[in-house]
Amino acid sequence: MLIPCIDLQSGQAVQLVRGRRRELSVSDVNAQLHKFRHYQWLHIIDLDAAMNRNHNNTLVALLCKRARRKYKMKVRVGGGIRTIARARQLAKLGAKQIIIGSAVFTRGKLNLKFLQALARSISRKKVVIALDTYKGKITTHGWRKSVAHHPQEVMPALEPYCAAFLCTDVDREGTLSGANLEYFAALRSATTHPIIAAGGIKTRGEIAALAKLQMDAAIGMALYKNLLR
């Protein structure tokens, strides 16, 4: 399954290269949502909240409601969700699933107490854990900090607290350099949970290859630039 992404920064839909350099921005975010209306799922990520640089809460709420009510899309929301209260708030707005990343770790260790409380509060079926990697290590806080673990090492321990994993290859994010299929195959061998793959995906052939691994593909740059072939 192809899943389009709306990454929010300063009230705009943006695409970043490796989470650092802004490659493009779209000021009319609602128009971007309209372009994605035929897809079953949508990812909305608040990059400002993820980086602890303000937030786009009002816009997130608007997009979440509109995608669900007007276009009948299922929505995953992520970015800076580090409290039970925020996760519950987004669930009430209609988010089908909540993406948790930085809050999974405390001082480099798994924050299982938080994940247990989250699963009790909104149900593990609504939780997707983001295990993004940069230069071989898990990265958090808007891809600005790192954890000394590989996703394969922690996936088994995290399975009881989530419905799926979102795994972004940040080294290729926004580069249109192609998916690292070898890397994603290694992730597939580490868990039986559903995996959503992201990072560098640019062709339908890569989407098909990921589908053979039983993975969905979250795509940004290739869609925004109309380069998906």
PDB file of C-alpha atoms in Angstrom:
ATOM      1  CA  MET A   1       0.000   0.000   0.000  1.00  0.00           C
ATOM      2  CA  LEU A   2       1.199   3.480  -0.876  1.00  0.00           C
ATOM      3  CA  ILE A   3       0.694   5.998   1.937  1.00  0.00           C
ATOM      4  CA  PRO A   4       1.122   9.734   1.221  1.00  0.00           C
ATOM      5  CA  CYS A   5       2.661  11.984   3.868  1.00  0.00           C
ATOM      6  CA  ILE A   6       1.936  15.545   4.931  1.00  0.00           C
ATOM      7  CA  ASP A   7       4.880  16.770   7.020  1.00  0.00           C
ATOM      8  CA  LEU A   8       4.130  20.078   8.728  1.00  0.00           C
ATOM      9  CA  GLN A   9       6.584  22.870   9.479  1.00  0.00           C
ATOM     10  CA  SER A  10       5.597  26.465  10.258  1.00  0.00           C
ATOM     11  CA  GLY A  11       2.082  25.881   8.956  1.00  0.00           C
ATOM     12  CA  GLN A  12       3.210  24.478   5.604  1.00  0.00           C
ATOM     13  CA  ALA A  13       3.508  21.029   4.092  1.00  0.00           C
ATOM     14  CA  VAL A  14       7.216  20.468   3.548  1.00  0.00           C
ATOM     15  CA  GLN A  15       9.672  17.898   2.315  1.00  0.00           C
ATOM     16  CA  LEU A  16      13.098  17.699   3.920  1.00  0.00           C
ATOM     17  CA  VAL A  17      16.240  15.984   2.700  1.00  0.00           C
ATOM     18  CA  ARG A  18      17.590  13.654   5.417  1.00  0.00           C
ATOM     19  CA  GLY A  19      15.482  15.565   7.908  1.00  0.00           C
ATOM     20  CA  ARG A  20      17.670  18.656   7.584  1.00  0.00           C
ATOM     21  CA  ARG A  21      17.429  20.729   4.390  1.00  0.00           C
ATOM     22  CA  ARG A  22      14.037  21.882   3.197  1.00  0.00           C
ATOM     23  CA  GLU A  23      13.660  20.901  -0.450  1.00  0.00           C
ATOM     24  CA  LEU A  24      10.132  22.203  -1.037  1.00  0.00           C
ATOM     25  CA  SER A  25       7.114  23.628   0.753  1.00  0.00           C
ATOM     26  CA  VAL A  26       3.404  23.931  -0.002  1.00  0.00           C
ATOM     27  CA  SER A  27       1.551  26.772   1.676  1.00  0.00           C
ATOM     28  CA  ASP A  28      -1.943  25.509   0.773  1.00  0.00           C
ATOM     29  CA  VAL A  29      -1.982  22.403   2.913  1.00  0.00           C
ATOM     30  CA  ASN A  30      -5.669  21.738   2.333  1.00  0.00           C
ATOM     31  CA  ALA A  31      -5.038  21.631  -1.415  1.00  0.00           C
ATOM     32  CA  GLN A  32      -2.305  19.066  -0.794  1.00  0.00           C
ATOM     33  CA  LEU A  33      -4.720  16.994   1.246  1.00  0.00           C
ATOM     34  CA  HIS A  34      -7.215  17.175  -1.620  1.00  0.00           C
ATOM     35  CA  LYS A  35      -4.574  15.791  -4.016  1.00  0.00           C
ATOM     36  CA  PHE A  36      -4.134  12.793  -1.743  1.00  0.00           C
ATOM     37  CA  ARG A  37      -7.865  12.184  -1.294  1.00  0.00           C
ATOM     38  CA  HIS A  38      -8.009   8.900  -3.227  1.00  0.00           C
ATOM     39  CA  TYR A  39      -5.569   7.084  -0.939  1.00  0.00           C
ATOM     40  CA  GLN A  40      -6.835   4.884   1.870  1.00  0.00           C
ATOM     41  CA  TRP A  41      -4.324   6.063   4.486  1.00  0.00           C
ATOM     42  CA  LEU A  42      -2.607   9.375   5.228  1.00  0.00           C
ATOM     43  CA  HIS A  43       0.335  10.228   7.487  1.00  0.00           C
ATOM     44  CA  ILE A  44       0.317  13.659   9.168  1.00  0.00           C
ATOM     45  CA  ILE A  45       3.600  14.462  10.918  1.00  0.00           C
ATOM     46  CA  ASP A  46       4.190  17.620  12.950  1.00  0.00           C
ATOM     47  CA  LEU A  47       7.909  18.216  12.418  1.00  0.00           C
ATOM     48  CA  ASP A  48       7.972  21.322  14.621  1.00  0.00           C
ATOM     49  CA  ALA A  49       6.578  19.348  17.556  1.00  0.00           C
ATOM     50  CA  ALA A  50       8.992  16.501  16.874  1.00  0.00           C
ATOM     51  CA  MET A  51      11.922  18.925  17.043  1.00  0.00           C
ATOM     52  CA  ASN A  52      10.538  20.767  20.099  1.00  0.00           C
ATOM     53  CA  ARG A  53      10.198  23.904  18.002  1.00  0.00           C
ATOM     54  CA  ASN A  54       6.626  25.067  18.541  1.00  0.00           C
ATOM     55  CA  HIS A  55       3.787  22.978  17.058  1.00  0.00           C
ATOM     56  CA  ASN A  56       1.025  22.861  14.444  1.00  0.00           C
ATOM     57  CA  ASN A  57      -1.723  21.512  16.681  1.00  0.00           C
ATOM     58  CA  THR A  58      -4.573  23.512  15.147  1.00  0.00           C
ATOM     59  CA  LEU A  59      -3.602  22.520  11.618  1.00  0.00           C
ATOM     60  CA  VAL A  60      -3.118  18.887  12.622  1.00  0.00           C
ATOM     61  CA  ALA A  61      -6.627  18.838  14.085  1.00  0.00           C
ATOM     62  CA  LEU A  62      -8.113  20.442  10.968  1.00  0.00           C
ATOM     63  CA  LEU A  63      -6.374  18.039   8.588  1.00  0.00           C
ATOM     64  CA  CYS A  64      -7.222  15.013  10.678  1.00  0.00           C
ATOM     65  CA  LYS A  65     -10.910  15.868  10.799  1.00  0.00           C
ATOM     66  CA  ARG A  66     -11.125  16.822   7.131  1.00  0.00           C
ATOM     67  CA  ALA A  67      -9.285  13.741   5.894  1.00  0.00           C
ATOM     68  CA  ARG A  68     -11.535  11.494   7.924  1.00  0.00           C
ATOM     69  CA  ARG A  69     -14.881  13.200   7.410  1.00  0.00           C
ATOM     70  CA  LYS A  70     -14.635  14.598   3.884  1.00  0.00           C
ATOM     71  CA  TYR A  71     -12.414  12.036   2.177  1.00  0.00           C
ATOM     72  CA  LYS A  72     -13.027   8.965   4.377  1.00  0.00           C
ATOM     73  CA  MET A  73      -9.280   8.460   4.802  1.00  0.00           C
ATOM     74  CA  LYS A  74      -7.680   6.642   7.706  1.00  0.00           C
ATOM     75  CA  VAL A  75      -5.120   8.872   9.395  1.00  0.00           C
ATOM     76  CA  ARG A  76      -1.942   8.226  11.341  1.00  0.00           C
ATOM     77  CA  VAL A  77      -0.642  11.230  13.264  1.00  0.00           C
ATOM     78  CA  GLY A  78       2.870  11.641  14.633  1.00  0.00           C
ATOM     79  CA  GLY A  79       5.422  14.189  15.714  1.00  0.00           C
ATOM     80  CA  GLY A  80       6.125  15.220  19.284  1.00  0.00           C
ATOM     81  CA  ILE A  81       3.542  12.927  20.894  1.00  0.00           C
ATOM     82  CA  ARG A  82       5.203  12.358  24.245  1.00  0.00           C
ATOM     83  CA  THR A  83       2.297  12.264  26.697  1.00  0.00           C
ATOM     84  CA  ILE A  84      -0.758  10.074  27.221  1.00  0.00           C
ATOM     85  CA  ALA A  85      -2.945  13.200  27.159  1.00  0.00           C
ATOM     86  CA  ARG A  86      -1.744  14.237  23.688  1.00  0.00           C
ATOM     87  CA  ALA A  87      -2.243  10.731  22.316  1.00  0.00           C
ATOM     88  CA  ARG A  88      -5.775  10.592  23.705  1.00  0.00           C
ATOM     89  CA  GLN A  89      -6.535  14.041  22.298  1.00  0.00           C
ATOM     90  CA  LEU A  90      -5.500  12.956  18.799  1.00  0.00           C
ATOM     91  CA  ALA A  91      -7.476   9.740  19.080  1.00  0.00           C
ATOM     92  CA  LYS A  92     -10.557  11.793  19.946  1.00  0.00           C
ATOM     93  CA  LEU A  93      -9.949  13.923  16.842  1.00  0.00           C
ATOM     94  CA  GLY A  94     -10.313  10.772  14.800  1.00  0.00           C
ATOM     95  CA  ALA A  95      -6.756   9.612  14.263  1.00  0.00           C
ATOM     96  CA  LYS A  96      -6.962   5.901  13.527  1.00  0.00           C
ATOM     97  CA  GLN A  97      -3.437   5.404  14.846  1.00  0.00           C
ATOM     98  CA  ILE A  98      -0.868   7.438  16.774  1.00  0.00           C
ATOM     99  CA  ILE A  99       2.835   7.338  15.873  1.00  0.00           C
ATOM    100  CA  ILE A 100       5.157   7.314  18.892  1.00  0.00           C
ATOM    101  CA  GLY A 101       8.905   7.782  18.465  1.00  0.00           C
ATOM    102  CA  SER A 102      10.979   9.773  20.939  1.00  0.00           C
ATOM    103  CA  ALA A 103       8.809   8.799  23.917  1.00  0.00           C
ATOM    104  CA  VAL A 104       9.693   5.140  23.365  1.00  0.00           C
ATOM    105  CA  PHE A 105      13.115   5.841  24.888  1.00  0.00           C
ATOM    106  CA  THR A 106      14.312   7.478  28.099  1.00  0.00           C
ATOM    107  CA  ARG A 107      18.046   8.033  28.479  1.00  0.00           C
ATOM    108  CA  GLY A 108      18.677   5.533  25.724  1.00  0.00           C
ATOM    109  CA  LYS A 109      16.585   2.767  27.284  1.00  0.00           C
ATOM    110  CA  LEU A 110      13.105   1.503  26.435  1.00  0.00           C
ATOM    111  CA  ASN A 111      10.408   3.406  28.294  1.00  0.00           C
ATOM    112  CA  LEU A 112       8.151   0.387  28.790  1.00  0.00           C
ATOM    113  CA  LYS A 113       6.244   2.009  31.652  1.00  0.00           C
ATOM    114  CA  PHE A 114       5.044   4.756  29.307  1.00  0.00           C
ATOM    115  CA  LEU A 115       4.178   2.270  26.562  1.00  0.00           C
ATOM    116  CA  GLN A 116       2.198   0.104  28.987  1.00  0.00           C
ATOM    117  CA  ALA A 117       0.199   3.143  30.118  1.00  0.00           C
ATOM    118  CA  LEU A 118      -0.351   4.238  26.519  1.00  0.00           C
ATOM    119  CA  ALA A 119      -1.607   0.803  25.477  1.00  0.00           C
ATOM    120  CA  ARG A 120      -4.042   0.793  28.398  1.00  0.00           C
ATOM    121  CA  SER A 121      -5.256   4.300  27.593  1.00  0.00           C
ATOM    122  CA  ILE A 122      -5.865   4.164  23.835  1.00  0.00           C
ATOM    123  CA  SER A 123      -5.294   0.444  23.017  1.00  0.00           C
ATOM    124  CA  ARG A 124      -2.158  -1.008  21.465  1.00  0.00           C
ATOM    125  CA  LYS A 125      -4.080  -1.365  18.170  1.00  0.00           C
ATOM    126  CA  LYS A 126      -3.914   2.418  17.855  1.00  0.00           C
ATOM    127  CA  VAL A 127      -0.164   2.648  18.488  1.00  0.00           C
ATOM    128  CA  VAL A 128       2.509   2.647  15.784  1.00  0.00           C
ATOM    129  CA  ILE A 129       6.090   2.836  17.021  1.00  0.00           C
ATOM    130  CA  ALA A 130       8.554   4.766  14.858  1.00  0.00           C
ATOM    131  CA  LEU A 131      12.016   3.230  14.740  1.00  0.00           C
ATOM    132  CA  ASP A 132      13.820   5.571  12.356  1.00  0.00           C
ATOM    133  CA  THR A 133      17.522   5.154  11.663  1.00  0.00           C
ATOM    134  CA  TYR A 134      20.287   7.586  10.738  1.00  0.00           C
ATOM    135  CA  LYS A 135      23.809   6.345  10.088  1.00  0.00           C
ATOM    136  CA  GLY A 136      22.852   2.939  11.410  1.00  0.00           C
ATOM    137  CA  LYS A 137      21.346   3.980  14.750  1.00  0.00           C
ATOM    138  CA  ILE A 138      17.834   4.737  15.931  1.00  0.00           C
ATOM    139  CA  THR A 139      17.229   8.486  15.814  1.00  0.00           C
ATOM    140  CA  THR A 140      14.678  10.503  17.821  1.00  0.00           C
ATOM    141  CA  HIS A 141      13.535  14.078  18.523  1.00  0.00           C
ATOM    142  CA  GLY A 142      13.044  15.078  14.920  1.00  0.00           C
ATOM    143  CA  TRP A 143      16.050  13.013  13.854  1.00  0.00           C
ATOM    144  CA  ARG A 144      18.348  15.174  16.004  1.00  0.00           C
ATOM    145  CA  LYS A 145      19.315  12.662  18.703  1.00  0.00           C
ATOM    146  CA  SER A 146      20.434   9.052  18.520  1.00  0.00           C
ATOM    147  CA  VAL A 147      19.961   5.904  20.569  1.00  0.00           C
ATOM    148  CA  ALA A 148      22.651   3.227  20.684  1.00  0.00           C
ATOM    149  CA  HIS A 149      20.389   0.500  19.347  1.00  0.00           C
ATOM    150  CA  HIS A 150      19.383  -0.923  15.992  1.00  0.00           C
ATOM    151  CA  PRO A 151      15.659  -1.452  15.326  1.00  0.00           C
ATOM    152  CA  GLN A 152      16.132  -5.223  15.094  1.00  0.00           C
ATOM    153  CA  GLU A 153      17.416  -5.281  18.674  1.00  0.00           C
ATOM    154  CA  VAL A 154      14.349  -3.659  20.223  1.00  0.00           C
ATOM    155  CA  MET A 155      11.482  -4.783  17.991  1.00  0.00           C
ATOM    156  CA  PRO A 156      10.735  -8.016  19.880  1.00  0.00           C
ATOM    157  CA  ALA A 157      10.463  -6.185  23.213  1.00  0.00           C
ATOM    158  CA  LEU A 158       8.194  -3.514  21.703  1.00  0.00           C
ATOM    159  CA  GLU A 159       5.754  -5.827  19.918  1.00  0.00           C
ATOM    160  CA  PRO A 160       3.348  -6.150  22.902  1.00  0.00           C
ATOM    161  CA  TYR A 161       2.782  -2.378  22.953  1.00  0.00           C
ATOM    162  CA  CYS A 162       2.003  -1.561  19.330  1.00  0.00           C
ATOM    163  CA  ALA A 163       0.150  -2.672  16.227  1.00  0.00           C
ATOM    164  CA  ALA A 164       2.933  -1.856  13.751  1.00  0.00           C
ATOM    165  CA  PHE A 165       6.311  -0.224  13.212  1.00  0.00           C
ATOM    166  CA  LEU A 166       7.122   2.803  11.053  1.00  0.00           C
ATOM    167  CA  CYS A 167      10.729   2.547   9.885  1.00  0.00           C
ATOM    168  CA  THR A 168      12.258   5.509   8.076  1.00  0.00           C
ATOM    169  CA  ASP A 169      15.691   5.232   6.496  1.00  0.00           C
ATOM    170  CA  VAL A 170      16.683   8.832   7.246  1.00  0.00           C
ATOM    171  CA  ASP A 171      19.925   8.524   5.269  1.00  0.00           C
ATOM    172  CA  ARG A 172      17.762   8.316   2.137  1.00  0.00           C
ATOM    173  CA  GLU A 173      14.783  10.386   3.273  1.00  0.00           C
ATOM    174  CA  GLY A 174      13.907  12.990   0.632  1.00  0.00           C
ATOM    175  CA  THR A 175      16.799  12.016  -1.633  1.00  0.00           C
ATOM    176  CA  LEU A 176      14.845  10.050  -4.270  1.00  0.00           C
ATOM    177  CA  SER A 177      17.809   7.673  -4.299  1.00  0.00           C
ATOM    178  CA  GLY A 178      15.696   4.531  -4.047  1.00  0.00           C
ATOM    179  CA  ALA A 179      14.672   2.310  -1.166  1.00  0.00           C
ATOM    180  CA  ASN A 180      17.342   0.294   0.650  1.00  0.00           C
ATOM    181  CA  LEU A 181      15.589  -3.037   0.152  1.00  0.00           C
ATOM    182  CA  GLU A 182      18.355  -5.016   1.847  1.00  0.00           C
ATOM    183  CA  TYR A 183      17.896  -2.938   4.993  1.00  0.00           C
ATOM    184  CA  PHE A 184      14.131  -3.372   4.991  1.00  0.00           C
ATOM    185  CA  ALA A 185      14.485  -7.113   4.437  1.00  0.00           C
ATOM    186  CA  ALA A 186      16.640  -7.261   7.570  1.00  0.00           C
ATOM    187  CA  LEU A 187      13.909  -5.478   9.502  1.00  0.00           C
ATOM    188  CA  ARG A 188      11.325  -7.918   8.195  1.00  0.00           C
ATOM    189  CA  SER A 189      13.264 -10.823   9.653  1.00  0.00           C
ATOM    190  CA  ALA A 190      13.196  -9.211  13.104  1.00  0.00           C
ATOM    191  CA  THR A 191       9.421  -8.998  13.632  1.00  0.00           C
ATOM    192  CA  THR A 192       6.121 -10.429  12.502  1.00  0.00           C
ATOM    193  CA  HIS A 193       4.390  -7.074  13.078  1.00  0.00           C
ATOM    194  CA  PRO A 194       3.321  -4.947  10.110  1.00  0.00           C
ATOM    195  CA  ILE A 195       6.020  -2.521   8.958  1.00  0.00           C
ATOM    196  CA  ILE A 196       5.572   0.766   7.111  1.00  0.00           C
ATOM    197  CA  ALA A 197       8.762   1.573   5.198  1.00  0.00           C
ATOM    198  CA  ALA A 198       9.921   5.095   4.314  1.00  0.00           C
ATOM    199  CA  GLY A 199      12.992   6.788   2.934  1.00  0.00           C
ATOM    200  CA  GLY A 200      14.086   7.308  -0.656  1.00  0.00           C
ATOM    201  CA  ILE A 201      11.240   5.335  -2.257  1.00  0.00           C
ATOM    202  CA  LYS A 202      10.742   6.563  -5.826  1.00  0.00           C
ATOM    203  CA  THR A 203       9.293   3.808  -8.056  1.00  0.00           C
ATOM    204  CA  ARG A 204       6.308   1.491  -8.124  1.00  0.00           C
ATOM    205  CA  GLY A 205       8.780  -1.351  -8.547  1.00  0.00           C
ATOM    206  CA  GLU A 206      10.185  -0.550  -5.112  1.00  0.00           C
ATOM    207  CA  ILE A 207       6.673  -0.417  -3.694  1.00  0.00           C
ATOM    208  CA  ALA A 208       6.043  -3.880  -5.195  1.00  0.00           C
ATOM    209  CA  ALA A 209       9.314  -5.177  -3.726  1.00  0.00           C
ATOM    210  CA  LEU A 210       8.305  -3.859  -0.300  1.00  0.00           C
ATOM    211  CA  ALA A 211       4.879  -5.456  -0.723  1.00  0.00           C
ATOM    212  CA  LYS A 212       6.622  -8.819  -1.206  1.00  0.00           C
ATOM    213  CA  LEU A 213       8.200  -8.165   2.186  1.00  0.00           C
ATOM    214  CA  GLN A 214       4.669  -7.487   3.472  1.00  0.00           C
ATOM    215  CA  MET A 215       5.450  -3.812   3.998  1.00  0.00           C
ATOM    216  CA  ASP A 216       3.527  -0.665   3.120  1.00  0.00           C
ATOM    217  CA  ALA A 217       5.376   2.324   1.644  1.00  0.00           C
ATOM    218  CA  ALA A 218       5.093   5.855   3.070  1.00  0.00           C
ATOM    219  CA  ILE A 219       6.058   8.290   0.340  1.00  0.00           C
ATOM    220  CA  GLY A 220       6.646  12.032   0.276  1.00  0.00           C
ATOM    221  CA  MET A 221       9.102  13.565  -2.169  1.00  0.00           C
ATOM    222  CA  ALA A 222       8.263  11.347  -5.152  1.00  0.00           C
ATOM    223  CA  LEU A 223       4.586  12.263  -4.837  1.00  0.00           C
ATOM    224  CA  TYR A 224       5.146  15.969  -4.272  1.00  0.00           C
ATOM    225  CA  LYS A 225       7.392  16.162  -7.337  1.00  0.00           C
ATOM    226  CA  ASN A 226       5.173  13.876  -9.431  1.00  0.00           C
ATOM    227  CA  LEU A 227       8.131  11.562 -10.065  1.00  0.00           C
ATOM    228  CA  LEU A 228       6.626   8.247  -8.974  1.00  0.00           C
ATOM    229  CA  ARG A 229       6.837   5.854 -11.940  1.00  0.00           C
TER     230      ARG A 229
END
